CSV table of C-alpha atoms in Angstrom, one decimal:
chain,number,residue,atom,x,y,z
A,1,MET,CA,-2.5,14.0,-2.1
A,2,SER,CA,-1.4,11.3,-4.4
A,3,ASP,CA,1.3,8.6,-4.2
A,4,ARG,CA,2.9,9.6,-7.5
A,5,ASN,CA,5.7,11.4,-5.7
A,6,GLU,CA,5.9,9.3,-2.6
A,7,SER,CA,9.3,8.6,-1.0
A,8,PRO,CA,10.5,5.1,-0.4
A,9,GLN,CA,9.6,5.4,3.3
A,10,GLU,CA,6.1,6.6,2.4
A,11,HIS,CA,5.7,3.6,0.0
A,12,ARG,CA,6.8,1.2,2.7
A,13,LEU,CA,4.4,2.7,5.2
A,14,ARG,CA,1.5,2.7,2.7
A,15,GLU,CA,2.2,-1.0,1.9
A,16,GLY,CA,2.4,-1.8,5.7
A,17,TYR,CA,-1.0,-0.1,6.2
A,18,GLU,CA,-2.5,-2.1,3.5
A,19,ARG,CA,-1.0,-5.4,4.8
A,20,MET,CA,-2.3,-4.6,8.3
A,21,LEU,CA,-5.9,-4.1,6.9
A,22,ALA,CA,-5.6,-7.4,5.0
A,23,ARG,CA,-4.5,-9.2,8.3
A,24,LEU,CA,-7.4,-7.7,10.1
A,25,GLN,CA,-9.7,-9.0,7.4
A,26,GLU,CA,-8.3,-12.5,7.9
A,27,GLY,CA,-8.9,-12.2,11.7
A,28,ALA,CA,-12.5,-11.0,11.4
A,29,ASP,CA,-13.9,-14.0,13.3
A,30,GLU,CA,-14.3,-12.4,16.8
A,31,LEU,CA,-16.6,-9.5,17.1
A,32,SER,CA,-15.2,-7.5,20.0
A,33,TRP,CA,-13.1,-4.4,20.5
A,34,GLU,CA,-10.7,-6.5,22.6
A,35,ALA,CA,-10.3,-9.0,19.7
A,36,LEU,CA,-9.7,-6.2,17.3
A,37,GLN,CA,-7.0,-4.8,19.5
A,38,GLN,CA,-5.3,-8.2,19.7
A,39,ASP,CA,-5.6,-8.5,15.9
A,40,LEU,CA,-3.9,-5.0,15.6
A,41,ASP,CA,-1.1,-6.2,17.9
A,42,ASP,CA,-0.7,-9.3,15.8
A,43,ALA,CA,-0.6,-7.3,12.6
A,44,VAL,CA,2.1,-4.9,14.1
A,45,GLU,CA,4.1,-7.9,15.2
A,46,PHE,CA,3.8,-9.4,11.7
A,47,GLU,CA,5.0,-6.1,10.1
A,48,ALA,CA,7.9,-6.0,12.5
A,49,GLU,CA,9.0,-9.4,11.3
A,50,LEU,CA,8.3,-8.8,7.6
A,51,GLU,CA,9.7,-5.3,7.1
A,52,GLU,CA,12.4,-3.3,8.8
A,53,PHE,CA,10.2,-0.7,10.4
A,54,THR,CA,11.4,1.3,13.4
A,55,LYS,CA,9.4,1.2,16.6
A,56,ASP,CA,8.1,4.7,15.8
A,57,GLU,CA,7.0,3.6,12.3
A,58,LEU,CA,5.2,0.6,13.8
A,59,ALA,CA,3.5,2.7,16.4
A,60,LEU,CA,2.4,5.1,13.6
A,61,LEU,CA,1.0,2.3,11.4
A,62,ARG,CA,-1.0,0.9,14.4
A,63,ALA,CA,-2.3,4.3,15.3
A,64,TRP,CA,-3.3,5.2,11.7
A,65,VAL,CA,-5.1,1.9,11.2
A,66,GLU,CA,-6.9,2.0,14.6
A,67,ARG,CA,-7.9,5.7,13.9
A,68,ASP,CA,-9.5,4.8,10.6
A,69,LEU,CA,-11.3,1.8,12.0
A,70,LYS,CA,-12.6,3.8,15.0
A,71,ASP,CA,-13.8,6.6,12.7
A,72,MET,CA,-15.5,4.1,10.4
A,73,ARG,CA,-17.2,2.4,13.3
A,74,ARG,CA,-18.3,5.7,14.8
A,75,TYR,CA,-19.9,6.7,11.5
A,76,LEU,CA,-21.7,3.3,11.1
A,77,SER,CA,-22.8,3.4,14.8
A,78,ALA,CA,-24.3,6.8,14.3
A,79,GLY,CA,-26.5,5.4,11.5
A,80,GLY,CA,-24.2,5.9,8.6
A,81,ASN,CA,-25.3,4.1,5.5
A,82,SER,CA,-22.2,2.4,4.2
A,83,VAL,CA,-18.4,2.4,4.1
A,84,ALA,CA,-18.6,4.1,0.7
A,85,ASN,CA,-20.5,7.1,2.2
A,86,TRP,CA,-18.0,7.2,5.1
A,87,LEU,CA,-15.1,7.3,2.7
A,88,GLY,CA,-16.9,9.9,0.6
A,89,ILE,CA,-16.0,8.0,-2.7
A,90,ASP,CA,-17.2,5.3,-4.9
A,91,LEU,CA,-15.8,1.9,-3.8
A,92,ALA,CA,-14.9,1.1,-7.4
A,93,VAL,CA,-12.1,3.7,-7.0
A,94,LEU,CA,-10.5,1.7,-4.3
A,95,SER,CA,-8.1,-1.1,-4.9
A,96,ARG,CA,-9.8,-4.5,-4.5
A,97,LYS,CA,-7.6,-5.4,-1.6
A,98,VAL,CA,-8.3,-2.3,0.4
A,99,SER,CA,-12.1,-2.3,-0.3
A,100,GLU,CA,-12.4,-6.0,0.7
A,101,ALA,CA,-10.5,-5.4,4.0
A,102,LEU,CA,-12.6,-2.3,4.9
A,103,LEU,CA,-15.9,-4.0,4.1
A,104,SER,CA,-14.8,-7.1,6.1
A,105,VAL,CA,-14.1,-4.9,9.2
A,106,ALA,CA,-17.3,-2.9,8.5
A,107,ASP,CA,-19.4,-6.1,8.7
A,108,ARG,CA,-17.9,-6.7,12.1
A,109,SER,CA,-18.7,-3.1,13.1
A,110,VAL,CA,-22.4,-3.4,12.2
A,111,VAL,CA,-22.8,-6.6,14.2
A,112,ASP,CA,-20.9,-5.2,17.2
A,113,ARG,CA,-22.4,-1.7,17.1
A,114,GLU,CA,-24.0,-1.6,20.5
A,115,ARG,CA,-21.1,-3.0,22.3
A,116,LEU,CA,-18.7,-0.4,20.9
A,117,GLU,CA,-20.9,2.7,21.2
A,118,ASP,CA,-19.4,3.9,24.5
A,119,ASP,CA,-15.9,3.5,23.1
A,120,LEU,CA,-16.7,5.3,19.9
A,121,GLU,CA,-18.1,8.3,21.7
A,122,ALA,CA,-14.9,8.7,23.7
A,123,ALA,CA,-12.6,8.1,20.7
A,124,GLN,CA,-11.8,11.1,18.5
A,125,ALA,CA,-10.3,10.5,15.1
A,126,ASP,CA,-8.3,13.5,13.9
A,127,TYR,CA,-6.2,13.4,10.8
A,128,CYS,CA,-2.9,15.3,10.6
A,129,GLU,CA,-0.5,16.1,7.8
A,130,GLY,CA,2.1,13.4,7.5
A,131,GLU,CA,-0.1,10.6,8.6
A,132,ILE,CA,-1.1,7.7,6.3
A,133,ALA,CA,-4.9,7.4,5.9
A,134,ALA,CA,-7.5,5.3,4.0
A,135,PRO,CA,-8.8,6.6,0.7
A,136,GLY,CA,-11.7,9.0,0.8
A,137,ARG,CA,-12.7,12.6,1.0
A,138,MET,CA,-11.2,14.9,3.7
A,139,ALA,CA,-12.0,18.4,4.7
A,140,CYS,CA,-9.5,20.9,6.2
A,141,VAL,CA,-10.8,21.9,9.7
A,142,HIS,CA,-9.5,25.4,9.1
A,143,CYS,CA,-11.0,26.4,5.7
A,144,ASP,CA,-13.2,23.4,4.9
A,145,ALA,CA,-11.4,22.8,1.6
A,146,ARG,CA,-12.1,19.3,0.3
A,147,VAL,CA,-9.6,16.9,-1.0
A,148,THR,CA,-10.0,13.3,-2.2
A,149,LEU,CA,-7.4,10.6,-1.2
A,150,GLU,CA,-7.6,8.1,-4.1
A,151,THR,CA,-5.4,5.5,-2.4
A,152,VAL,CA,-3.9,4.8,1.0
A,153,THR,CA,-1.5,7.8,1.1
A,154,ARG,CA,0.3,10.3,3.3
A,155,ILE,CA,-1.8,13.4,4.1
A,156,GLU,CA,-0.3,16.6,2.8
A,157,PRO,CA,-1.0,20.1,4.2
A,158,CYS,CA,-4.1,21.8,2.9
A,159,HIS,CA,-3.5,23.0,-0.6
A,160,GLN,CA,-5.7,26.0,0.0
A,161,CYS,CA,-4.6,27.4,3.4
A,162,GLY,CA,-1.6,25.2,4.4
A,163,HIS,CA,-3.4,24.0,7.6
A,164,ARG,CA,-2.3,20.6,9.0
A,165,TYR,CA,-5.6,19.1,10.4
A,166,PHE,CA,-8.4,17.3,8.5
A,167,ALA,CA,-11.6,15.5,9.2
A,168,ARG,CA,-13.5,12.9,7.1
A,169,ALA,CA,-15.9,14.7,4.8
A,170,SER,CA,-18.6,12.0,4.8
A,171,ASP,CA,-21.9,12.4,3.1
């Protein structure tokens, strides 16, 4: 699961995902789920103006960023130690831009933990082949094979069994 052989569309989507994280980092003032939803809407609108994404691509970008943030918040709310443990990798491996954005949103998550607990229990973050996801360790839900995403990248089918669905393999 590397970006070495990514298509131009995958490259555009990865860059859009990273820009959306950066915009969320800039809007990290308000500590509520509603404010985060508005920040996501604003980031999608910005991407629509900046890049020629289709409506489907914009919907996918929003869903992927929201999924990763919900998953990270659920992990931290359940007593997870750090973003690095959630990702399952050393933060030094991440690009500076992505790690700063994730840490910024994580700080908001810790402060707002109690308020989001009910939302997080209801949310279910599944990862599927073809989606773009934040770096980290994933496990195939079929055979439990582990794979490490070293950058924001498109998820490929399991290299061991070909299955399409993954979950974060946090420590």
